[in-house]
Amino acid sequence: MGLLKTAIIGAAVYGAIKYVTKKDINGKSLVDDLKENAPKWADEAKRMKDDFIAERRIYDEPTY
């Protein structure tokens, strides 16, 4: 049973790697798109975090 399970998991991992590295018509894979867009997504996430923190500061300030 262990050998069969290992073979099935190995085949699934192999298929997933083949899928994400497969080139499309433009010659780019999902991994290439991820590498290209990751810096933009990180900057946007940092901006959203800063906006959230700034918004929380407004509500955390004591009102007299």
JSON list of N, CA, C and O in Angstrom, two decimals:
[
{"chain": "A", "resi": 1, "resn": "MET", "atom": "N", "xyz": [0.82, -1.19, 0.00]},
{"chain": "A", "resi": 1, "resn": "MET", "atom": "CA", "xyz": [0.00, 0.00, 0.00]},
{"chain": "A", "resi": 1, "resn": "MET", "atom": "C", "xyz": [0.86, 1.25, 0.00]},
{"chain": "A", "resi": 1, "resn": "MET", "atom": "O", "xyz": [0.53, 2.23, -0.63]},
{"chain": "A", "resi": 2, "resn": "GLY", "atom": "N", "xyz": [1.97, 1.23, 0.72]},
{"chain": "A", "resi": 2, "resn": "GLY", "atom": "CA", "xyz": [2.86, 2.38, 0.81]},
{"chain": "A", "resi": 2, "resn": "GLY", "atom": "C", "xyz": [3.49, 2.74, -0.52]},
{"chain": "A", "resi": 2, "resn": "GLY", "atom": "O", "xyz": [3.63, 3.90, -0.87]},
{"chain": "A", "resi": 3, "resn": "LEU", "atom": "N", "xyz": [3.88, 1.70, -1.27]},
{"chain": "A", "resi": 3, "resn": "LEU", "atom": "CA", "xyz": [4.50, 1.93, -2.57]},
{"chain": "A", "resi": 3, "resn": "LEU", "atom": "C", "xyz": [3.49, 2.53, -3.55]},
{"chain": "A", "resi": 3, "resn": "LEU", "atom": "O", "xyz": [3.82, 3.46, -4.29]},
{"chain": "A", "resi": 4, "resn": "LEU", "atom": "N", "xyz": [2.26, 2.04, -3.52]},
{"chain": "A", "resi": 4, "resn": "LEU", "atom": "CA", "xyz": [1.22, 2.56, -4.41]},
{"chain": "A", "resi": 4, "resn": "LEU", "atom": "C", "xyz": [0.90, 4.01, -4.07]},
{"chain": "A", "resi": 4, "resn": "LEU", "atom": "O", "xyz": [0.78, 4.86, -4.95]},
{"chain": "A", "resi": 5, "resn": "LYS", "atom": "N", "xyz": [0.79, 4.31, -2.78]},
{"chain": "A", "resi": 5, "resn": "LYS", "atom": "CA", "xyz": [0.50, 5.67, -2.35]},
{"chain": "A", "resi": 5, "resn": "LYS", "atom": "C", "xyz": [1.64, 6.61, -2.75]},
{"chain": "A", "resi": 5, "resn": "LYS", "atom": "O", "xyz": [1.39, 7.73, -3.23]},
{"chain": "A", "resi": 6, "resn": "THR", "atom": "N", "xyz": [2.87, 6.19, -2.60]},
{"chain": "A", "resi": 6, "resn": "THR", "atom": "CA", "xyz": [4.02, 6.99, -2.98]},
{"chain": "A", "resi": 6, "resn": "THR", "atom": "C", "xyz": [4.03, 7.24, -4.48]},
{"chain": "A", "resi": 6, "resn": "THR", "atom": "O", "xyz": [4.32, 8.35, -4.94]},
{"chain": "A", "resi": 7, "resn": "ALA", "atom": "N", "xyz": [3.69, 6.23, -5.27]},
{"chain": "A", "resi": 7, "resn": "ALA", "atom": "CA", "xyz": [3.66, 6.39, -6.72]},
{"chain": "A", "resi": 7, "resn": "ALA", "atom": "C", "xyz": [2.56, 7.37, -7.14]},
{"chain": "A", "resi": 7, "resn": "ALA", "atom": "O", "xyz": [2.77, 8.20, -8.03]},
{"chain": "A", "resi": 8, "resn": "ILE", "atom": "N", "xyz": [1.41, 7.30, -6.50]},
{"chain": "A", "resi": 8, "resn": "ILE", "atom": "CA", "xyz": [0.31, 8.21, -6.85]},
{"chain": "A", "resi": 8, "resn": "ILE", "atom": "C", "xyz": [0.67, 9.65, -6.48]},
{"chain": "A", "resi": 8, "resn": "ILE", "atom": "O", "xyz": [0.44, 10.57, -7.26]},
{"chain": "A", "resi": 9, "resn": "ILE", "atom": "N", "xyz": [1.24, 9.84, -5.30]},
{"chain": "A", "resi": 9, "resn": "ILE", "atom": "CA", "xyz": [1.64, 11.19, -4.88]},
{"chain": "A", "resi": 9, "resn": "ILE", "atom": "C", "xyz": [2.74, 11.72, -5.80]},
{"chain": "A", "resi": 9, "resn": "ILE", "atom": "O", "xyz": [2.71, 12.89, -6.21]},
{"chain": "A", "resi": 10, "resn": "GLY", "atom": "N", "xyz": [3.68, 10.89, -6.16]},
{"chain": "A", "resi": 10, "resn": "GLY", "atom": "CA", "xyz": [4.74, 11.30, -7.07]},
{"chain": "A", "resi": 10, "resn": "GLY", "atom": "C", "xyz": [4.20, 11.69, -8.44]},
{"chain": "A", "resi": 10, "resn": "GLY", "atom": "O", "xyz": [4.63, 12.69, -9.03]},
{"chain": "A", "resi": 11, "resn": "ALA", "atom": "N", "xyz": [3.23, 10.94, -8.94]},
{"chain": "A", "resi": 11, "resn": "ALA", "atom": "CA", "xyz": [2.63, 11.26, -10.23]},
{"chain": "A", "resi": 11, "resn": "ALA", "atom": "C", "xyz": [1.87, 12.58, -10.16]},
{"chain": "A", "resi": 11, "resn": "ALA", "atom": "O", "xyz": [1.90, 13.38, -11.10]},
{"chain": "A", "resi": 12, "resn": "ALA", "atom": "N", "xyz": [1.19, 12.83, -9.04]},
{"chain": "A", "resi": 12, "resn": "ALA", "atom": "CA", "xyz": [0.46, 14.09, -8.88]},
{"chain": "A", "resi": 12, "resn": "ALA", "atom": "C", "xyz": [1.41, 15.27, -8.82]},
{"chain": "A", "resi": 12, "resn": "ALA", "atom": "O", "xyz": [1.16, 16.32, -9.44]},
{"chain": "A", "resi": 13, "resn": "VAL", "atom": "N", "xyz": [2.51, 15.15, -8.11]},
{"chain": "A", "resi": 13, "resn": "VAL", "atom": "CA", "xyz": [3.50, 16.22, -8.02]},
{"chain": "A", "resi": 13, "resn": "VAL", "atom": "C", "xyz": [4.13, 16.46, -9.39]},
{"chain": "A", "resi": 13, "resn": "VAL", "atom": "O", "xyz": [4.29, 17.61, -9.82]},
{"chain": "A", "resi": 14, "resn": "TYR", "atom": "N", "xyz": [4.46, 15.40, -10.09]},
{"chain": "A", "resi": 14, "resn": "TYR", "atom": "CA", "xyz": [5.03, 15.52, -11.44]},
{"chain": "A", "resi": 14, "resn": "TYR", "atom": "C", "xyz": [4.05, 16.25, -12.37]},
{"chain": "A", "resi": 14, "resn": "TYR", "atom": "O", "xyz": [4.45, 17.14, -13.11]},
{"chain": "A", "resi": 15, "resn": "GLY", "atom": "N", "xyz": [2.78, 15.88, -12.32]},
{"chain": "A", "resi": 15, "resn": "GLY", "atom": "CA", "xyz": [1.78, 16.53, -13.16]},
{"chain": "A", "resi": 15, "resn": "GLY", "atom": "C", "xyz": [1.61, 18.00, -12.83]},
{"chain": "A", "resi": 15, "resn": "GLY", "atom": "O", "xyz": [1.47, 18.84, -13.73]},
{"chain": "A", "resi": 16, "resn": "ALA", "atom": "N", "xyz": [1.65, 18.33, -11.55]},
{"chain": "A", "resi": 16, "resn": "ALA", "atom": "CA", "xyz": [1.51, 19.73, -11.14]},
{"chain": "A", "resi": 16, "resn": "ALA", "atom": "C", "xyz": [2.70, 20.56, -11.62]},
{"chain": "A", "resi": 16, "resn": "ALA", "atom": "O", "xyz": [2.53, 21.68, -12.11]},
{"chain": "A", "resi": 17, "resn": "ILE", "atom": "N", "xyz": [3.89, 20.01, -11.49]},
{"chain": "A", "resi": 17, "resn": "ILE", "atom": "CA", "xyz": [5.08, 20.73, -11.95]},
{"chain": "A", "resi": 17, "resn": "ILE", "atom": "C", "xyz": [5.04, 20.92, -13.46]},
{"chain": "A", "resi": 17, "resn": "ILE", "atom": "O", "xyz": [5.36, 22.00, -13.97]},
{"chain": "A", "resi": 18, "resn": "LYS", "atom": "N", "xyz": [4.64, 19.89, -14.18]},
{"chain": "A", "resi": 18, "resn": "LYS", "atom": "CA", "xyz": [4.53, 20.01, -15.64]},
{"chain": "A", "resi": 18, "resn": "LYS", "atom": "C", "xyz": [3.51, 21.08, -16.01]},
{"chain": "A", "resi": 18, "resn": "LYS", "atom": "O", "xyz": [3.70, 21.83, -16.96]},
{"chain": "A", "resi": 19, "resn": "TYR", "atom": "N", "xyz": [2.39, 21.16, -15.25]},
{"chain": "A", "resi": 19, "resn": "TYR", "atom": "CA", "xyz": [1.33, 22.12, -15.55]},
{"chain": "A", "resi": 19, "resn": "TYR", "atom": "C", "xyz": [1.80, 23.56, -15.34]},
{"chain": "A", "resi": 19, "resn": "TYR", "atom": "O", "xyz": [1.57, 24.42, -16.18]},
{"chain": "A", "resi": 20, "resn": "VAL", "atom": "N", "xyz": [2.46, 23.84, -14.22]},
{"chain": "A", "resi": 20, "resn": "VAL", "atom": "CA", "xyz": [2.84, 25.22, -13.92]},
{"chain": "A", "resi": 20, "resn": "VAL", "atom": "C", "xyz": [4.04, 25.68, -14.73]},
{"chain": "A", "resi": 20, "resn": "VAL", "atom": "O", "xyz": [4.27, 26.89, -14.85]},
{"chain": "A", "resi": 21, "resn": "THR", "atom": "N", "xyz": [4.82, 24.76, -15.29]},
{"chain": "A", "resi": 21, "resn": "THR", "atom": "CA", "xyz": [5.97, 25.16, -16.10]},
{"chain": "A", "resi": 21, "resn": "THR", "atom": "C", "xyz": [5.69, 25.05, -17.59]},
{"chain": "A", "resi": 21, "resn": "THR", "atom": "O", "xyz": [6.57, 25.37, -18.39]},
{"chain": "A", "resi": 22, "resn": "LYS", "atom": "N", "xyz": [4.49, 24.64, -17.97]},
{"chain": "A", "resi": 22, "resn": "LYS", "atom": "CA", "xyz": [4.14, 24.52, -19.39]},
{"chain": "A", "resi": 22, "resn": "LYS", "atom": "C", "xyz": [4.03, 25.90, -20.02]},
{"chain": "A", "resi": 22, "resn": "LYS", "atom": "O", "xyz": [3.38, 26.79, -19.49]},
{"chain": "A", "resi": 23, "resn": "LYS", "atom": "N", "xyz": [4.67, 26.08, -21.15]},
{"chain": "A", "resi": 23, "resn": "LYS", "atom": "CA", "xyz": [4.65, 27.36, -21.86]},
{"chain": "A", "resi": 23, "resn": "LYS", "atom": "C", "xyz": [3.36, 27.49, -22.66]},
{"chain": "A", "resi": 23, "resn": "LYS", "atom": "O", "xyz": [2.88, 26.53, -23.25]},
{"chain": "A", "resi": 24, "resn": "ASP", "atom": "N", "xyz": [2.81, 28.71, -22.67]},
{"chain": "A", "resi": 24, "resn": "ASP", "atom": "CA", "xyz": [1.61, 28.95, -23.47]},
{"chain": "A", "resi": 24, "resn": "ASP", "atom": "C", "xyz": [2.01, 29.47, -24.84]},
{"chain": "A", "resi": 24, "resn": "ASP", "atom": "O", "xyz": [3.17, 29.40, -25.24]},
{"chain": "A", "resi": 25, "resn": "ILE", "atom": "N", "xyz": [1.07, 30.00, -25.58]},
{"chain": "A", "resi": 25, "resn": "ILE", "atom": "CA", "xyz": [1.33, 30.48, -26.94]},
{"chain": "A", "resi": 25, "resn": "ILE", "atom": "C", "xyz": [2.36, 31.60, -26.94]},
{"chain": "A", "resi": 25, "resn": "ILE", "atom": "O", "xyz": [3.18, 31.69, -27.85]},
{"chain": "A", "resi": 26, "resn": "ASN", "atom": "N", "xyz": [2.36, 32.44, -25.92]},
{"chain": "A", "resi": 26, "resn": "ASN", "atom": "CA", "xyz": [3.29, 33.56, -25.84]},
{"chain": "A", "resi": 26, "resn": "ASN", "atom": "C", "xyz": [4.66, 33.14, -25.33]},
{"chain": "A", "resi": 26, "resn": "ASN", "atom": "O", "xyz": [5.56, 33.97, -25.25]},
{"chain": "A", "resi": 27, "resn": "GLY", "atom": "N", "xyz": [4.82, 31.90, -24.96]},
{"chain": "A", "resi": 27, "resn": "GLY", "atom": "CA", "xyz": [6.11, 31.41, -24.47]},
{"chain": "A", "resi": 27, "resn": "GLY", "atom": "C", "xyz": [6.33, 31.67, -22.99]},
{"chain": "A", "resi": 27, "resn": "GLY", "atom": "O", "xyz": [7.47, 31.64, -22.53]},
{"chain": "A", "resi": 28, "resn": "LYS", "atom": "N", "xyz": [5.27, 31.95, -22.24]},
{"chain": "A", "resi": 28, "resn": "LYS", "atom": "CA", "xyz": [5.39, 32.20, -20.81]},
{"chain": "A", "resi": 28, "resn": "LYS", "atom": "C", "xyz": [4.60, 31.15, -20.04]},
{"chain": "A", "resi": 28, "resn": "LYS", "atom": "O", "xyz": [3.56, 30.70, -20.47]},
{"chain": "A", "resi": 29, "resn": "SER", "atom": "N", "xyz": [5.12, 30.77, -18.89]},
{"chain": "A", "resi": 29, "resn": "SER", "atom": "CA", "xyz": [4.44, 29.80, -18.04]},
{"chain": "A", "resi": 29, "resn": "SER", "atom": "C", "xyz": [3.81, 30.51, -16.85]},
{"chain": "A", "resi": 29, "resn": "SER", "atom": "O", "xyz": [3.99, 31.71, -16.65]},
{"chain": "A", "resi": 30, "resn": "LEU", "atom": "N", "xyz": [3.06, 29.75, -16.05]},
{"chain": "A", "resi": 30, "resn": "LEU", "atom": "CA", "xyz": [2.47, 30.32, -14.84]},
{"chain": "A", "resi": 30, "resn": "LEU", "atom": "C", "xyz": [3.55, 30.80, -13.88]},
{"chain": "A", "resi": 30, "resn": "LEU", "atom": "O", "xyz": [3.39, 31.82, -13.20]},
{"chain": "A", "resi": 31, "resn": "VAL", "atom": "N", "xyz": [4.65, 30.09, -13.81]},
{"chain": "A", "resi": 31, "resn": "VAL", "atom": "CA", "xyz": [5.75, 30.48, -12.93]},
{"chain": "A", "resi": 31, "resn": "VAL", "atom": "C", "xyz": [6.35, 31.80, -13.41]},
{"chain": "A", "resi": 31, "resn": "VAL", "atom": "O", "xyz": [6.66, 32.67, -12.59]},
{"chain": "A", "resi": 32, "resn": "ASP", "atom": "N", "xyz": [6.50, 31.97, -14.72]},
{"chain": "A", "resi": 32, "resn": "ASP", "atom": "CA", "xyz": [7.02, 33.23, -15.25]},
{"chain": "A", "resi": 32, "resn": "ASP", "atom": "C", "xyz": [6.09, 34.39, -14.91]},
{"chain": "A", "resi": 32, "resn": "ASP", "atom": "O", "xyz": [6.56, 35.47, -14.53]},
{"chain": "A", "resi": 33, "resn": "ASP", "atom": "N", "xyz": [4.78, 34.18, -15.04]},
{"chain": "A", "resi": 33, "resn": "ASP", "atom": "CA", "xyz": [3.82, 35.22, -14.70]},
{"chain": "A", "resi": 33, "resn": "ASP", "atom": "C", "xyz": [3.90, 35.56, -13.22]},
{"chain": "A", "resi": 33, "resn": "ASP", "atom": "O", "xyz": [3.82, 36.73, -12.83]},
{"chain": "A", "resi": 34, "resn": "LEU", "atom": "N", "xyz": [4.05, 34.55, -12.38]},
{"chain": "A", "resi": 34, "resn": "LEU", "atom": "CA", "xyz": [4.15, 34.77, -10.94]},
{"chain": "A", "resi": 34, "resn": "LEU", "atom": "C", "xyz": [5.40, 35.58, -10.61]},
{"chain": "A", "resi": 34, "resn": "LEU", "atom": "O", "xyz": [5.34, 36.53, -9.82]},
{"chain": "A", "resi": 35, "resn": "LYS", "atom": "N", "xyz": [6.54, 35.22, -11.20]},
{"chain": "A", "resi": 35, "resn": "LYS", "atom": "CA", "xyz": [7.78, 35.97, -10.96]},
{"chain": "A", "resi": 35, "resn": "LYS", "atom": "C", "xyz": [7.64, 37.41, -11.41]},
{"chain": "A", "resi": 35, "resn": "LYS", "atom": "O", "xyz": [8.16, 38.32, -10.77]},
{"chain": "A", "resi": 36, "resn": "GLU", "atom": "N", "xyz": [6.96, 37.63, -12.51]},
{"chain": "A", "resi": 36, "resn": "GLU", "atom": "CA", "xyz": [6.81, 38.97, -13.07]},
{"chain": "A", "resi": 36, "resn": "GLU", "atom": "C", "xyz": [5.89, 39.83, -12.21]},
{"chain": "A", "resi": 36, "resn": "GLU", "atom": "O", "xyz": [6.15, 41.02, -12.01]},
{"chain": "A", "resi": 37, "resn": "ASN", "atom": "N", "xyz": [4.81, 39.26, -11.71]},
{"chain": "A", "resi": 37, "resn": "ASN", "atom": "CA", "xyz": [3.81, 40.03, -10.98]},
{"chain": "A", "resi": 37, "resn": "ASN", "atom": "C", "xyz": [4.03, 40.08, -9.48]},
{"chain": "A", "resi": 37, "resn": "ASN", "atom": "O", "xyz": [3.39, 40.89, -8.80]},
{"chain": "A", "resi": 38, "resn": "ALA", "atom": "N", "xyz": [4.89, 39.26, -8.92]},
{"chain": "A", "resi": 38, "resn": "ALA", "atom": "CA", "xyz": [5.08, 39.19, -7.47]},
{"chain": "A", "resi": 38, "resn": "ALA", "atom": "C", "xyz": [5.51, 40.53, -6.87]},
{"chain": "A", "resi": 38, "resn": "ALA", "atom": "O", "xyz": [4.98, 40.92, -5.83]},
{"chain": "A", "resi": 39, "resn": "PRO", "atom": "N", "xyz": [6.45, 41.28, -7.46]},
{"chain": "A", "resi": 39, "resn": "PRO", "atom": "CA", "xyz": [6.81, 42.57, -6.86]},
{"chain": "A", "resi": 39, "resn": "PRO", "atom": "C", "xyz": [5.65, 43.56, -6.80]},
{"chain": "A", "resi": 39, "resn": "PRO", "atom": "O", "xyz": [5.48, 44.27, -5.81]},
{"chain": "A", "resi": 40, "resn": "LYS", "atom": "N", "xyz": [4.82, 43.57, -7.84]},
{"chain": "A", "resi": 40, "resn": "LYS", "atom": "CA", "xyz": [3.66, 44.47, -7.84]},
{"chain": "A", "resi": 40, "resn": "LYS", "atom": "C", "xyz": [2.68, 44.06, -6.74]},
{"chain": "A", "resi": 40, "resn": "LYS", "atom": "O", "xyz": [2.13, 44.92, -6.04]},
{"chain": "A", "resi": 41, "resn": "TRP", "atom": "N", "xyz": [2.45, 42.77, -6.59]},
{"chain": "A", "resi": 41, "resn": "TRP", "atom": "CA", "xyz": [1.53, 42.29, -5.57]},
{"chain": "A", "resi": 41, "resn": "TRP", "atom": "C", "xyz": [2.06, 42.58, -4.17]},
{"chain": "A", "resi": 41, "resn": "TRP", "atom": "O", "xyz": [1.30, 42.93, -3.27]},
{"chain": "A", "resi": 42, "resn": "ALA", "atom": "N", "xyz": [3.38, 42.46, -3.98]},
{"chain": "A", "resi": 42, "resn": "ALA", "atom": "CA", "xyz": [3.97, 42.74, -2.67]},
{"chain": "A", "resi": 42, "resn": "ALA", "atom": "C", "xyz": [3.83, 44.23, -2.33]},
{"chain": "A", "resi": 42, "resn": "ALA", "atom": "O", "xyz": [3.49, 44.57, -1.19]},
{"chain": "A", "resi": 43, "resn": "ASP", "atom": "N", "xyz": [4.08, 45.10, -3.31]},
{"chain": "A", "resi": 43, "resn": "ASP", "atom": "CA", "xyz": [3.92, 46.53, -3.07]},
{"chain": "A", "resi": 43, "resn": "ASP", "atom": "C", "xyz": [2.47, 46.88, -2.75]},
{"chain": "A", "resi": 43, "resn": "ASP", "atom": "O", "xyz": [2.20, 47.70, -1.87]},
{"chain": "A", "resi": 44, "resn": "GLU", "atom": "N", "xyz": [1.54, 46.27, -3.46]},
{"chain": "A", "resi": 44, "resn": "GLU", "atom": "CA", "xyz": [0.13, 46.53, -3.21]},
{"chain": "A", "resi": 44, "resn": "GLU", "atom": "C", "xyz": [-0.27, 46.02, -1.82]},
{"chain": "A", "resi": 44, "resn": "GLU", "atom": "O", "xyz": [-1.02, 46.70, -1.11]},
{"chain": "A", "resi": 45, "resn": "ALA", "atom": "N", "xyz": [0.25, 44.88, -1.41]},
{"chain": "A", "resi": 45, "resn": "ALA", "atom": "CA", "xyz": [-0.06, 44.36, -0.08]},
{"chain": "A", "resi": 45, "resn": "ALA", "atom": "C", "xyz": [0.51, 45.27, 1.01]},
{"chain": "A", "resi": 45, "resn": "ALA", "atom": "O", "xyz": [-0.15, 45.53, 2.02]},
{"chain": "A", "resi": 46, "resn": "LYS", "atom": "N", "xyz": [1.72, 45.79, 0.81]},
{"chain": "A", "resi": 46, "resn": "LYS", "atom": "CA", "xyz": [2.30, 46.72, 1.78]},
{"chain": "A", "resi": 46, "resn": "LYS", "atom": "C", "xyz": [1.47, 48.00, 1.87]},
{"chain": "A", "resi": 46, "resn": "LYS", "atom": "O", "xyz": [1.26, 48.53, 2.96]},
{"chain": "A", "resi": 47, "resn": "ARG", "atom": "N", "xyz": [1.02, 48.51, 0.72]},
{"chain": "A", "resi": 47, "resn": "ARG", "atom": "CA", "xyz": [0.19, 49.71, 0.70]},
{"chain": "A", "resi": 47, "resn": "ARG", "atom": "C", "xyz": [-1.12, 49.46, 1.44]},
{"chain": "A", "resi": 47, "resn": "ARG", "atom": "O", "xyz": [-1.55, 50.30, 2.24]},
{"chain": "A", "resi": 48, "resn": "MET", "atom": "N", "xyz": [-1.74, 48.32, 1.21]},
{"chain": "A", "resi": 48, "resn": "MET", "atom": "CA", "xyz": [-2.99, 47.99, 1.89]},
{"chain": "A", "resi": 48, "resn": "MET", "atom": "C", "xyz": [-2.77, 47.87, 3.40]},
{"chain": "A", "resi": 48, "resn": "MET", "atom": "O", "xyz": [-3.60, 48.32, 4.18]},
{"chain": "A", "resi": 49, "resn": "LYS", "atom": "N", "xyz": [-1.64, 47.28, 3.80]},
{"chain": "A", "resi": 49, "resn": "LYS", "atom": "CA", "xyz": [-1.33, 47.16, 5.23]},
{"chain": "A", "resi": 49, "resn": "LYS", "atom": "C", "xyz": [-1.16, 48.54, 5.85]},
{"chain": "A", "resi": 49, "resn": "LYS", "atom": "O", "xyz": [-1.71, 48.82, 6.93]},
{"chain": "A", "resi": 50, "resn": "ASP", "atom": "N", "xyz": [-0.43, 49.43, 5.18]},
{"chain": "A", "resi": 50, "resn": "ASP", "atom": "CA", "xyz": [-0.23, 50.77, 5.70]},
{"chain": "A", "resi": 50, "resn": "ASP", "atom": "C", "xyz": [-1.55, 51.53, 5.79]},
{"chain": "A", "resi": 50, "resn": "ASP", "atom": "O", "xyz": [-1.78, 52.26, 6.76]},
{"chain": "A", "resi": 51, "resn": "ASP", "atom": "N", "xyz": [-2.40, 51.38, 4.80]},
{"chain": "A", "resi": 51, "resn": "ASP", "atom": "CA", "xyz": [-3.72, 52.03, 4.84]},
{"chain": "A", "resi": 51, "resn": "ASP", "atom": "C", "xyz": [-4.54, 51.50, 6.01]},
{"chain": "A", "resi": 51, "resn": "ASP", "atom": "O", "xyz": [-5.21, 52.26, 6.70]},
{"chain": "A", "resi": 52, "resn": "PHE", "atom": "N", "xyz": [-4.49, 50.20, 6.24]},
{"chain": "A", "resi": 52, "resn": "PHE", "atom": "CA", "xyz": [-5.24, 49.60, 7.34]},
{"chain": "A", "resi": 52, "resn": "PHE", "atom": "C", "xyz": [-4.73, 50.12, 8.68]},
{"chain": "A", "resi": 52, "resn": "PHE", "atom": "O", "xyz": [-5.52, 50.47, 9.56]},
{"chain": "A", "resi": 53, "resn": "ILE", "atom": "N", "xyz": [-3.41, 50.18, 8.84]},
{"chain": "A", "resi": 53, "resn": "ILE", "atom": "CA", "xyz": [-2.83, 50.66, 10.09]},
{"chain": "A", "resi": 53, "resn": "ILE", "atom": "C", "xyz": [-3.19, 52.13, 10.31]},
{"chain": "A", "resi": 53, "resn": "ILE", "atom": "O", "xyz": [-3.54, 52.55, 11.42]},
{"chain": "A", "resi": 54, "resn": "ALA", "atom": "N", "xyz": [-3.12, 52.94, 9.26]},
{"chain": "A", "resi": 54, "resn": "ALA", "atom": "CA", "xyz": [-3.47, 54.35, 9.38]},
{"chain": "A", "resi": 54, "resn": "ALA", "atom": "C", "xyz": [-4.94, 54.50, 9.76]},
{"chain": "A", "resi": 54, "resn": "ALA", "atom": "O", "xyz": [-5.29, 55.36, 10.57]},
{"chain": "A", "resi": 55, "resn": "GLU", "atom": "N", "xyz": [-5.79, 53.68, 9.20]},
{"chain": "A", "resi": 55, "resn": "GLU", "atom": "CA", "xyz": [-7.21, 53.74, 9.53]},
{"chain": "A", "resi": 55, "resn": "GLU", "atom": "C", "xyz": [-7.45, 53.33, 10.98]},
{"chain": "A", "resi": 55, "resn": "GLU", "atom": "O", "xyz": [-8.27, 53.93, 11.66]},
{"chain": "A", "resi": 56, "resn": "ARG", "atom": "N", "xyz": [-6.73, 52.34, 11.45]},
{"chain": "A", "resi": 56, "resn": "ARG", "atom": "CA", "xyz": [-6.89, 51.90, 12.85]},
{"chain": "A", "resi": 56, "resn": "ARG", "atom": "C", "xyz": [-6.43, 52.98, 13.81]},
{"chain": "A", "resi": 56, "resn": "ARG", "atom": "O", "xyz": [-6.99, 53.13, 14.89]},
{"chain": "A", "resi": 57, "resn": "ARG", "atom": "N", "xyz": [-5.40, 53.74, 13.45]},
{"chain": "A", "resi": 57, "resn": "ARG", "atom": "CA", "xyz": [-4.89, 54.79, 14.33]},
{"chain": "A", "resi": 57, "resn": "ARG", "atom": "C", "xyz": [-5.96, 55.86, 14.55]},
{"chain": "A", "resi": 57, "resn": "ARG", "atom": "O", "xyz": [-6.04, 56.44, 15.62]},
{"chain": "A", "resi": 58, "resn": "ILE", "atom": "N", "xyz": [-6.76, 56.14, 13.53]},
{"chain": "A", "resi": 58, "resn": "ILE", "atom": "CA", "xyz": [-7.82, 57.13, 13.66]},
{"chain": "A", "resi": 58, "resn": "ILE", "atom": "C", "xyz": [-8.79, 56.69, 14.73]},
{"chain": "A", "resi": 58, "resn": "ILE", "atom": "O", "xyz": [-9.22, 57.49, 15.57]},
{"chain": "A", "resi": 59, "resn": "TYR", "atom": "N", "xyz": [-9.16, 55.43, 14.74]},
{"chain": "A", "resi": 59, "resn": "TYR", "atom": "CA", "xyz": [-10.14, 54.93, 15.69]},
{"chain": "A", "resi": 59, "resn": "TYR", "atom": "C", "xyz": [-9.54, 54.69, 17.08]},
{"chain": "A", "resi": 59, "resn": "TYR", "atom": "O", "xyz": [-10.26, 54.68, 18.07]},
{"chain": "A", "resi": 60, "resn": "ASP", "atom": "N", "xyz": [-8.22, 54.49, 17.15]},
{"chain": "A", "resi": 60, "resn": "ASP", "atom": "CA", "xyz": [-7.58, 54.21, 18.43]},
{"chain": "A", "resi": 60, "resn": "ASP", "atom": "C", "xyz": [-7.27, 55.48, 19.22]},
{"chain": "A", "resi": 60, "resn": "ASP", "atom": "O", "xyz": [-7.00, 55.42, 20.41]},
{"chain": "A", "resi": 61, "resn": "GLU", "atom": "N", "xyz": [-7.28, 56.64, 18.56]},
{"chain": "A", "resi": 61, "resn": "GLU", "atom": "CA", "xyz": [-6.98, 57.88, 19.26]},
{"chain": "A", "resi": 61, "resn": "GLU", "atom": "C", "xyz": [-8.14, 58.23, 20.21]},
{"chain": "A", "resi": 61, "resn": "GLU", "atom": "O", "xyz": [-9.31, 58.12, 19.85]},
{"chain": "A", "resi": 62, "resn": "PRO", "atom": "N", "xyz": [-7.79, 58.66, 21.40]},
{"chain": "A", "resi": 62, "resn": "PRO", "atom": "CA", "xyz": [-8.86, 58.99, 22.36]},
{"chain": "A", "resi": 62, "resn": "PRO", "atom": "C", "xyz": [-9.58, 60.28, 21.94]},
{"chain": "A", "resi": 62, "resn": "PRO", "atom": "O", "xyz": [-8.98, 61.20, 21.41]},
{"chain": "A", "resi": 63, "resn": "THR", "atom": "N", "xyz": [-10.86, 60.29, 22.14]},
{"chain": "A", "resi": 63, "resn": "THR", "atom": "CA", "xyz": [-11.66, 61.48, 21.86]},
{"chain": "A", "resi": 63, "resn": "THR", "atom": "C", "xyz": [-12.05, 62.11, 23.17]},
{"chain": "A", "resi": 63, "resn": "THR", "atom": "O", "xyz": [-12.46, 61.42, 24.10]},
{"chain": "A", "resi": 64, "resn": "TYR", "atom": "N", "xyz": [-11.90, 63.39, 23.25]},
{"chain": "A", "resi": 64, "resn": "TYR", "atom": "CA", "xyz": [-12.21, 64.09, 24.51]},
{"chain": "A", "resi": 64, "resn": "TYR", "atom": "C", "xyz": [-13.47, 64.88, 24.39]},
{"chain": "A", "resi": 64, "resn": "TYR", "atom": "O", "xyz": [-13.92, 65.37, 23.50]}
]
